[in-house]
mmCIF file of C-alpha atoms in Angstrom:
data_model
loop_
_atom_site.group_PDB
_atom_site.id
_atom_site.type_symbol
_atom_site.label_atom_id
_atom_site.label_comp_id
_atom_site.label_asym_id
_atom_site.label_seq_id
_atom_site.Cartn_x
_atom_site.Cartn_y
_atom_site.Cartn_z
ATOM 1 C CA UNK A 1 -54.591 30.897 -21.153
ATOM 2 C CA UNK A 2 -54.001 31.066 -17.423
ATOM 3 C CA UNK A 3 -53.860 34.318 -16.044
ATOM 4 C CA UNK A 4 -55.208 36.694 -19.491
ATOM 5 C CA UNK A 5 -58.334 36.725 -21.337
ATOM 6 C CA UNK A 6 -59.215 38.841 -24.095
ATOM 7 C CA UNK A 7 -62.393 39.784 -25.222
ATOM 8 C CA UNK A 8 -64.530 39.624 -27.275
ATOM 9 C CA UNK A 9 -63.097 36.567 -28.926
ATOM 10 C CA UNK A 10 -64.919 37.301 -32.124
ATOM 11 C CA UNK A 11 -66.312 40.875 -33.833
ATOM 12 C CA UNK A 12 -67.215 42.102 -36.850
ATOM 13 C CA UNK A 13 -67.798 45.556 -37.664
ATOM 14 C CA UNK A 14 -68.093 48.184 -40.456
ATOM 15 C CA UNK A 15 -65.876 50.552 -41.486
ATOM 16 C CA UNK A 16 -65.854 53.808 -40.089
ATOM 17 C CA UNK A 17 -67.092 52.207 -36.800
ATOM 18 C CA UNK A 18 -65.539 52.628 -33.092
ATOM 19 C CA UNK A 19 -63.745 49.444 -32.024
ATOM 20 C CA UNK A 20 -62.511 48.523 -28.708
ATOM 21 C CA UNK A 21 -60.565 45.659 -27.814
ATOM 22 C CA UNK A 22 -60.075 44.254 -23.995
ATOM 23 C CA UNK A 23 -57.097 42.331 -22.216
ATOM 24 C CA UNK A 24 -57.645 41.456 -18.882
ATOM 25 C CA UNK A 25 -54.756 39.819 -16.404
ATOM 26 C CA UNK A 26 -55.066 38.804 -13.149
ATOM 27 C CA UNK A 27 -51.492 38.286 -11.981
ATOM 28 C CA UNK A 28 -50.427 41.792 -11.974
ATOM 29 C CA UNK A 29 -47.872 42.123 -13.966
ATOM 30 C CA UNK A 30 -45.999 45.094 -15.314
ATOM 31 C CA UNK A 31 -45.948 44.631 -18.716
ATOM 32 C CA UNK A 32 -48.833 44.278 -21.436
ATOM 33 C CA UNK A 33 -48.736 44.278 -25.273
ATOM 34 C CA UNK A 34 -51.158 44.145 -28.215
ATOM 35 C CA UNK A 35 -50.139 42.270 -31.556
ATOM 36 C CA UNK A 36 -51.776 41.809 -34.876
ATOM 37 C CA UNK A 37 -51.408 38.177 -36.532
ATOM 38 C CA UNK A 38 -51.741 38.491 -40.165
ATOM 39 C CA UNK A 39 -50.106 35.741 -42.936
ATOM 40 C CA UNK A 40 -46.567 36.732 -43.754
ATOM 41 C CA UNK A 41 -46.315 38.486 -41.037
ATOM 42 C CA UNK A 42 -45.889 36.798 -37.945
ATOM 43 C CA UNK A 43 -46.970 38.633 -35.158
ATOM 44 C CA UNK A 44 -46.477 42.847 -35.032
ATOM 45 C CA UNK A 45 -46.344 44.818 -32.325
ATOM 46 C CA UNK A 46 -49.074 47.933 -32.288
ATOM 47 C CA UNK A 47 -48.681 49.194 -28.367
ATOM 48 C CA UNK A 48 -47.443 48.242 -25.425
ATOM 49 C CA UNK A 49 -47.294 49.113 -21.915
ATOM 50 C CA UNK A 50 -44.794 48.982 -18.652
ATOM 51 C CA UNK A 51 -47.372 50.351 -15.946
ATOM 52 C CA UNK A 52 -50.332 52.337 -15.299
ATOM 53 C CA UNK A 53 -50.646 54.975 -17.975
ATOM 54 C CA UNK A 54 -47.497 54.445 -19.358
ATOM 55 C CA UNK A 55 -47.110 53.337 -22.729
ATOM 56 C CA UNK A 56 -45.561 53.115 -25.978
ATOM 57 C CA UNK A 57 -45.733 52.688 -30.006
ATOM 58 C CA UNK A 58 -45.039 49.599 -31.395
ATOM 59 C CA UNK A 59 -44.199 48.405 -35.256
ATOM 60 C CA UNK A 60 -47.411 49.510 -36.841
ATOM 61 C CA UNK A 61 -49.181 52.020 -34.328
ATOM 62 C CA UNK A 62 -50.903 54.093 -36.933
ATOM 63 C CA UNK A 63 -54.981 54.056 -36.301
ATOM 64 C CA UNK A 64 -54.801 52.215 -32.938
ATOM 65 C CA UNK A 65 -54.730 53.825 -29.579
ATOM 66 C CA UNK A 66 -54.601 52.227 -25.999
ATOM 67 C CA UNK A 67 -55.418 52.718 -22.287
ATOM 68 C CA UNK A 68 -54.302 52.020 -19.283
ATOM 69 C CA UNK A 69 -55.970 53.103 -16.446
ATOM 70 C CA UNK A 70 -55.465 49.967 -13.909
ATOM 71 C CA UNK A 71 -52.600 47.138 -13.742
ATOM 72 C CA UNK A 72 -55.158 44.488 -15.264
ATOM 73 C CA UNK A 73 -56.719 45.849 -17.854
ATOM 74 C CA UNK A 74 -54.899 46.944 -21.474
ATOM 75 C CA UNK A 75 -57.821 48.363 -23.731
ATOM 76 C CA UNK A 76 -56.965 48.763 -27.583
ATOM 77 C CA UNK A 77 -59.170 51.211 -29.070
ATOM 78 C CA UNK A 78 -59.874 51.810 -33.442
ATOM 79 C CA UNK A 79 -61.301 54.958 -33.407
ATOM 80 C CA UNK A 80 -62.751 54.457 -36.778
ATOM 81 C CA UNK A 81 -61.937 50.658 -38.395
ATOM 82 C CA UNK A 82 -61.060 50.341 -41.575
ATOM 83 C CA UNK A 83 -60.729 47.180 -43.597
ATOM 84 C CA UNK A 84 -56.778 47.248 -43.260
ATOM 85 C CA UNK A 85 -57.376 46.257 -39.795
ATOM 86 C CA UNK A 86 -59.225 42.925 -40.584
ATOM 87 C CA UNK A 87 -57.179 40.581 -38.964
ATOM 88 C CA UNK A 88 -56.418 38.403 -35.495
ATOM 89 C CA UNK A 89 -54.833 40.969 -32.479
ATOM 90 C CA UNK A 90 -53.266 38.945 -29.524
ATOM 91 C CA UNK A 91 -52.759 40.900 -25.999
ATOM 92 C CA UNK A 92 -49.794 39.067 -23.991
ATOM 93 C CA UNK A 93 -48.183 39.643 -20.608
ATOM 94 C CA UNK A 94 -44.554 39.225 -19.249
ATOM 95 C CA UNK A 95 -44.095 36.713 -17.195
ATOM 96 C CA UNK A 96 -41.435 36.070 -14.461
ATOM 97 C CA UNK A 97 -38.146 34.265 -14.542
ATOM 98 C CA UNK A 98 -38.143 31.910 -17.710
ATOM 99 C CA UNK A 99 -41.299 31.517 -18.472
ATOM 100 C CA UNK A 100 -41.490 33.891 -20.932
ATOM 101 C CA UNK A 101 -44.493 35.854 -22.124
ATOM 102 C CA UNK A 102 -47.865 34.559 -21.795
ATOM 103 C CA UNK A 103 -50.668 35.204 -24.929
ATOM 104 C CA UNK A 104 -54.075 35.432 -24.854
ATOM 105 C CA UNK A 105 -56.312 33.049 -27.035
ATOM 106 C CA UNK A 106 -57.340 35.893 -29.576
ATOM 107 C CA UNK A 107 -59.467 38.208 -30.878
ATOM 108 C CA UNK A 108 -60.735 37.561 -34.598
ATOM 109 C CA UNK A 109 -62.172 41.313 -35.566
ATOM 110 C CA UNK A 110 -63.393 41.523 -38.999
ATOM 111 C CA UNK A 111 -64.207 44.945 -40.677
ATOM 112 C CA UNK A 112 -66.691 44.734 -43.517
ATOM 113 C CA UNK B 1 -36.693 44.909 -42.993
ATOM 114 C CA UNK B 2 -37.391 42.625 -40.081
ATOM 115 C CA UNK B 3 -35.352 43.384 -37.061
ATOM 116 C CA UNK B 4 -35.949 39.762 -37.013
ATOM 117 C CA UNK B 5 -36.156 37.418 -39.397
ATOM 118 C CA UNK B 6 -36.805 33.798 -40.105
ATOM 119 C CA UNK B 7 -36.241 30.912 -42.629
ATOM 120 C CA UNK B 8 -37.109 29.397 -43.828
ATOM 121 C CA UNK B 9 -40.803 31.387 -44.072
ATOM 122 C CA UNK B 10 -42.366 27.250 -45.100
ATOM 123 C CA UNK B 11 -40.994 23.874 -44.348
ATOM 124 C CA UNK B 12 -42.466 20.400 -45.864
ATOM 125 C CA UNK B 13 -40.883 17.348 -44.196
ATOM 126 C CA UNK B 14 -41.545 13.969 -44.448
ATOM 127 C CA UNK B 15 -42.033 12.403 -40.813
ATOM 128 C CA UNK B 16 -39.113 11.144 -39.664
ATOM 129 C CA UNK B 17 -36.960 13.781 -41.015
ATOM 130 C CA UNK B 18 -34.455 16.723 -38.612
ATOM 131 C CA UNK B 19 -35.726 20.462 -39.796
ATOM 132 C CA UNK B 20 -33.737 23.198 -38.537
ATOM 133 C CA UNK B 21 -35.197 26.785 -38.381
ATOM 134 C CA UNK B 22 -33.248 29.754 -37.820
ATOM 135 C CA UNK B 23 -33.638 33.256 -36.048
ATOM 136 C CA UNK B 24 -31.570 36.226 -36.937
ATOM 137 C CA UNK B 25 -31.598 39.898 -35.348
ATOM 138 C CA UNK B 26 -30.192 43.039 -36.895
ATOM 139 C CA UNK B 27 -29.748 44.027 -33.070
ATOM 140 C CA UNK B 28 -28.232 42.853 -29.957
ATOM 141 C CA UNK B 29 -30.457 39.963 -28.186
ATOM 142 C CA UNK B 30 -31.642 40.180 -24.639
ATOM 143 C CA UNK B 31 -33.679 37.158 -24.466
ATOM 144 C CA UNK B 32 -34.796 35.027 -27.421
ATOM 145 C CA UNK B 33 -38.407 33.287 -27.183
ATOM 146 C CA UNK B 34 -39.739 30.329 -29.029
ATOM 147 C CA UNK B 35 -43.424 29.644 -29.922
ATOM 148 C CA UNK B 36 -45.700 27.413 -31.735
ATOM 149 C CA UNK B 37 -48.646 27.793 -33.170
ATOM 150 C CA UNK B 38 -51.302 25.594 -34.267
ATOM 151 C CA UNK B 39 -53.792 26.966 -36.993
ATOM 152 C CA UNK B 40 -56.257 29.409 -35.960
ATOM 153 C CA UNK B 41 -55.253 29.067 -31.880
ATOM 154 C CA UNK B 42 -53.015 30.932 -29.694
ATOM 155 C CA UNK B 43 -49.550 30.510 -28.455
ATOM 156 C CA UNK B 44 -47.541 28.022 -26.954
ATOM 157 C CA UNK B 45 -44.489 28.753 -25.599
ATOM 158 C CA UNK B 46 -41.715 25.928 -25.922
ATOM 159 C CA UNK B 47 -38.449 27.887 -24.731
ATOM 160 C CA UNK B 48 -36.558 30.886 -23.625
ATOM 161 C CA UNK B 49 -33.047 31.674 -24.306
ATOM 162 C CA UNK B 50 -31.264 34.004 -22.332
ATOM 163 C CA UNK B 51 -28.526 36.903 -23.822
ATOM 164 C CA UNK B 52 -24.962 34.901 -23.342
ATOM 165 C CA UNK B 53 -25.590 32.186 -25.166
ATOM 166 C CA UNK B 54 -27.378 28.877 -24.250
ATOM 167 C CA UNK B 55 -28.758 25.486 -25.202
ATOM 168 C CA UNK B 56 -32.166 24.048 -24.743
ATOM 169 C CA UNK B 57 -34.095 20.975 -25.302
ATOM 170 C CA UNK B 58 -37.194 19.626 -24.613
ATOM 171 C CA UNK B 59 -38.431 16.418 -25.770
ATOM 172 C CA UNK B 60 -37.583 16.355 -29.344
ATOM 173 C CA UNK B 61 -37.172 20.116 -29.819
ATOM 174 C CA UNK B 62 -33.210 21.866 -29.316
ATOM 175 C CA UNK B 63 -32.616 25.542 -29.112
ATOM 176 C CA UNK B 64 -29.675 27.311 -29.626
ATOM 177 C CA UNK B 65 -28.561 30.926 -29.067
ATOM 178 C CA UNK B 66 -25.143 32.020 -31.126
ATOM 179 C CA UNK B 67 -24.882 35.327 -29.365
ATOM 180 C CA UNK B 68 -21.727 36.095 -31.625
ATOM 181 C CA UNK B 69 -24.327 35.947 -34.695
ATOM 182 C CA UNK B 70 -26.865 37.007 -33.248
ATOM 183 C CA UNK B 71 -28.814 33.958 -34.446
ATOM 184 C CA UNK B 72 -30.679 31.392 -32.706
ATOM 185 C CA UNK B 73 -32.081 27.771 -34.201
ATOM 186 C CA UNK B 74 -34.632 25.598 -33.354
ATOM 187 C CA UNK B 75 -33.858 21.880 -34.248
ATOM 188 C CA UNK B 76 -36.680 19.568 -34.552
ATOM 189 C CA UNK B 77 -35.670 15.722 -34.690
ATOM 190 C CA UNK B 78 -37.450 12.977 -36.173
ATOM 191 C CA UNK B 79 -40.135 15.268 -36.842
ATOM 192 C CA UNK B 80 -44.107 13.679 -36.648
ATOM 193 C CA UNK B 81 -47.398 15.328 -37.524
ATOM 194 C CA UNK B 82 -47.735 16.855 -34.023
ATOM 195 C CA UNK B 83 -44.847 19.123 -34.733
ATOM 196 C CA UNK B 84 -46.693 20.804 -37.716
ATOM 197 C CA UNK B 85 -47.937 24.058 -37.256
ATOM 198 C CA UNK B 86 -46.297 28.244 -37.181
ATOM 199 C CA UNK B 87 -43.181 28.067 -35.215
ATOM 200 C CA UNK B 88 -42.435 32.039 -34.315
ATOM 201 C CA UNK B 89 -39.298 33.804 -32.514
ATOM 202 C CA UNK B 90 -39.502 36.560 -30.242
ATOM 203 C CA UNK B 91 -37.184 38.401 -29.117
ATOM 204 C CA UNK B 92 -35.956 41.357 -26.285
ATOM 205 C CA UNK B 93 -33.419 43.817 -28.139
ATOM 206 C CA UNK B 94 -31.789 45.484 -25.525
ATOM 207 C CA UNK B 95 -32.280 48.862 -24.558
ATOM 208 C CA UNK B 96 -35.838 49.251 -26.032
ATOM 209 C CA UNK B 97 -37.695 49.168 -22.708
ATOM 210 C CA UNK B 98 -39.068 45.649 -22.638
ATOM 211 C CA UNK B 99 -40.039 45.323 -26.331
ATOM 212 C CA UNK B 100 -40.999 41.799 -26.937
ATOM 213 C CA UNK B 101 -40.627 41.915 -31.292
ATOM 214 C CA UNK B 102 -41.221 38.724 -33.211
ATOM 215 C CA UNK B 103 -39.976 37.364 -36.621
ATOM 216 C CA UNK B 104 -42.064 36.725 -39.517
ATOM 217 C CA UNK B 105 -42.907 33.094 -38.390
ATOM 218 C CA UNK B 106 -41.754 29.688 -40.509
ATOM 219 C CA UNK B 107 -45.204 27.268 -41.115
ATOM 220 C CA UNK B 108 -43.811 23.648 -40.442
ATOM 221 C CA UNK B 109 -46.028 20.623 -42.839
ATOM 222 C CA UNK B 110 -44.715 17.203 -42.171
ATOM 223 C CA UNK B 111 -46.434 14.514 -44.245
ATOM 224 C CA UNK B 112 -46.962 11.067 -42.761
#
């Protein structure tokens, strides 16, 4: 997508593990977020963020942590996986005017 | 509960055939977002609809906003195999600090 990439695009890892995430934006916008995609679900909002070092809890915050340390990056951090978090996290950005928000292609992180 | 939900959660048309999926919040709207989803890929945004009350259409696709429910719809007419995929609603509830929440997502079949 233009503008946001996330990487990796792909990880598996085992429980108990260290696991971070990266979104990376080059259009310098204000506001990030991180989402988890599982069936049933839709999408759920674990953090989000509205500048430099400021941000907030989402829907299901519990065993994820984030960083923000410059405009274009939004790191999501699992300090130790566990198999509950098996599952497809999206970072997205808000765009201007109506454009709407703008989602990264995915990161598919499975925890064996 | 869902501060938003959808329905209906699956759809199976035949091609040809109008679908209408709906959107409803527990809380007052800001903005209301549209997206589609193919299997295993990222977002695509279709359209925005803006706290007040508005119409949209693009191509085949019409949105609607009922601010007085609460509720928005997406209308699909004369729906073909290219429509198929996760249709998802987001939406900004006012006064949570630009909180982008989504609903639980309706997956759209239509058989040729």
């Amino acid at each position: 997508d233009a503008g946001i990439t996330q990487s990796p695009r792909h990880k598996v890892t085992e429980t108990g593990t260290p696991v971070t995430l990266r979104c990376h934006q080059t259009e310098n916008h204000r506001y990030m977020y991180w989402y988890r995609q599982d069936p049933g679900h839709g999408l759920r909002l674990i953090h989000y963020s509205y500048g430099v070092k400021d941000t907030d809890k989402g829907e299901v915050s519990d065993g994820y942590s984030v960083s923000r340390s410059k405009t274009e990056d939004f790191l999501l951090t699992l300090e130790s996986a566990t198999s509950s978090q098996t599952s497809v996290y999206f970072c997205a950005i808000k765009g201007q005017g109506n454009y709407g928000y703008t989602f990264g292609s995915g990161t598919r992180l499975t925890v064996v | 509960s869902q501060e938003l939900e959808q329905s209906p959660q699956s759809l199976i048309v035949q091609e040809g055939k109008n679908l209408t999926i709906n959107c409803t919040s527990s809380k007052t709207l800001y903005g209301l977002y549209w997206y589609k989803q193919k299997y295993g890929e990222g977002l695509i945004f279709l359209m925005m609809l803006q706290k007040g009350g508005e119409e949209k259409s693009h191509e085949k696709i019409t949105a609607k906003l009922d601010e007085k429910k609460q509720q928005s719809s997406l209308h699909i007419t004369a729906s073909q195999p290219s429509h198929a995929g996760i249709y998802l609603c987001g939406a900004d509830i006012e006064n949570q600090g630009g909180k982008l929440i989504f609903g639980q997502g309706t997956e759209l079949s239509v058989k040729p």
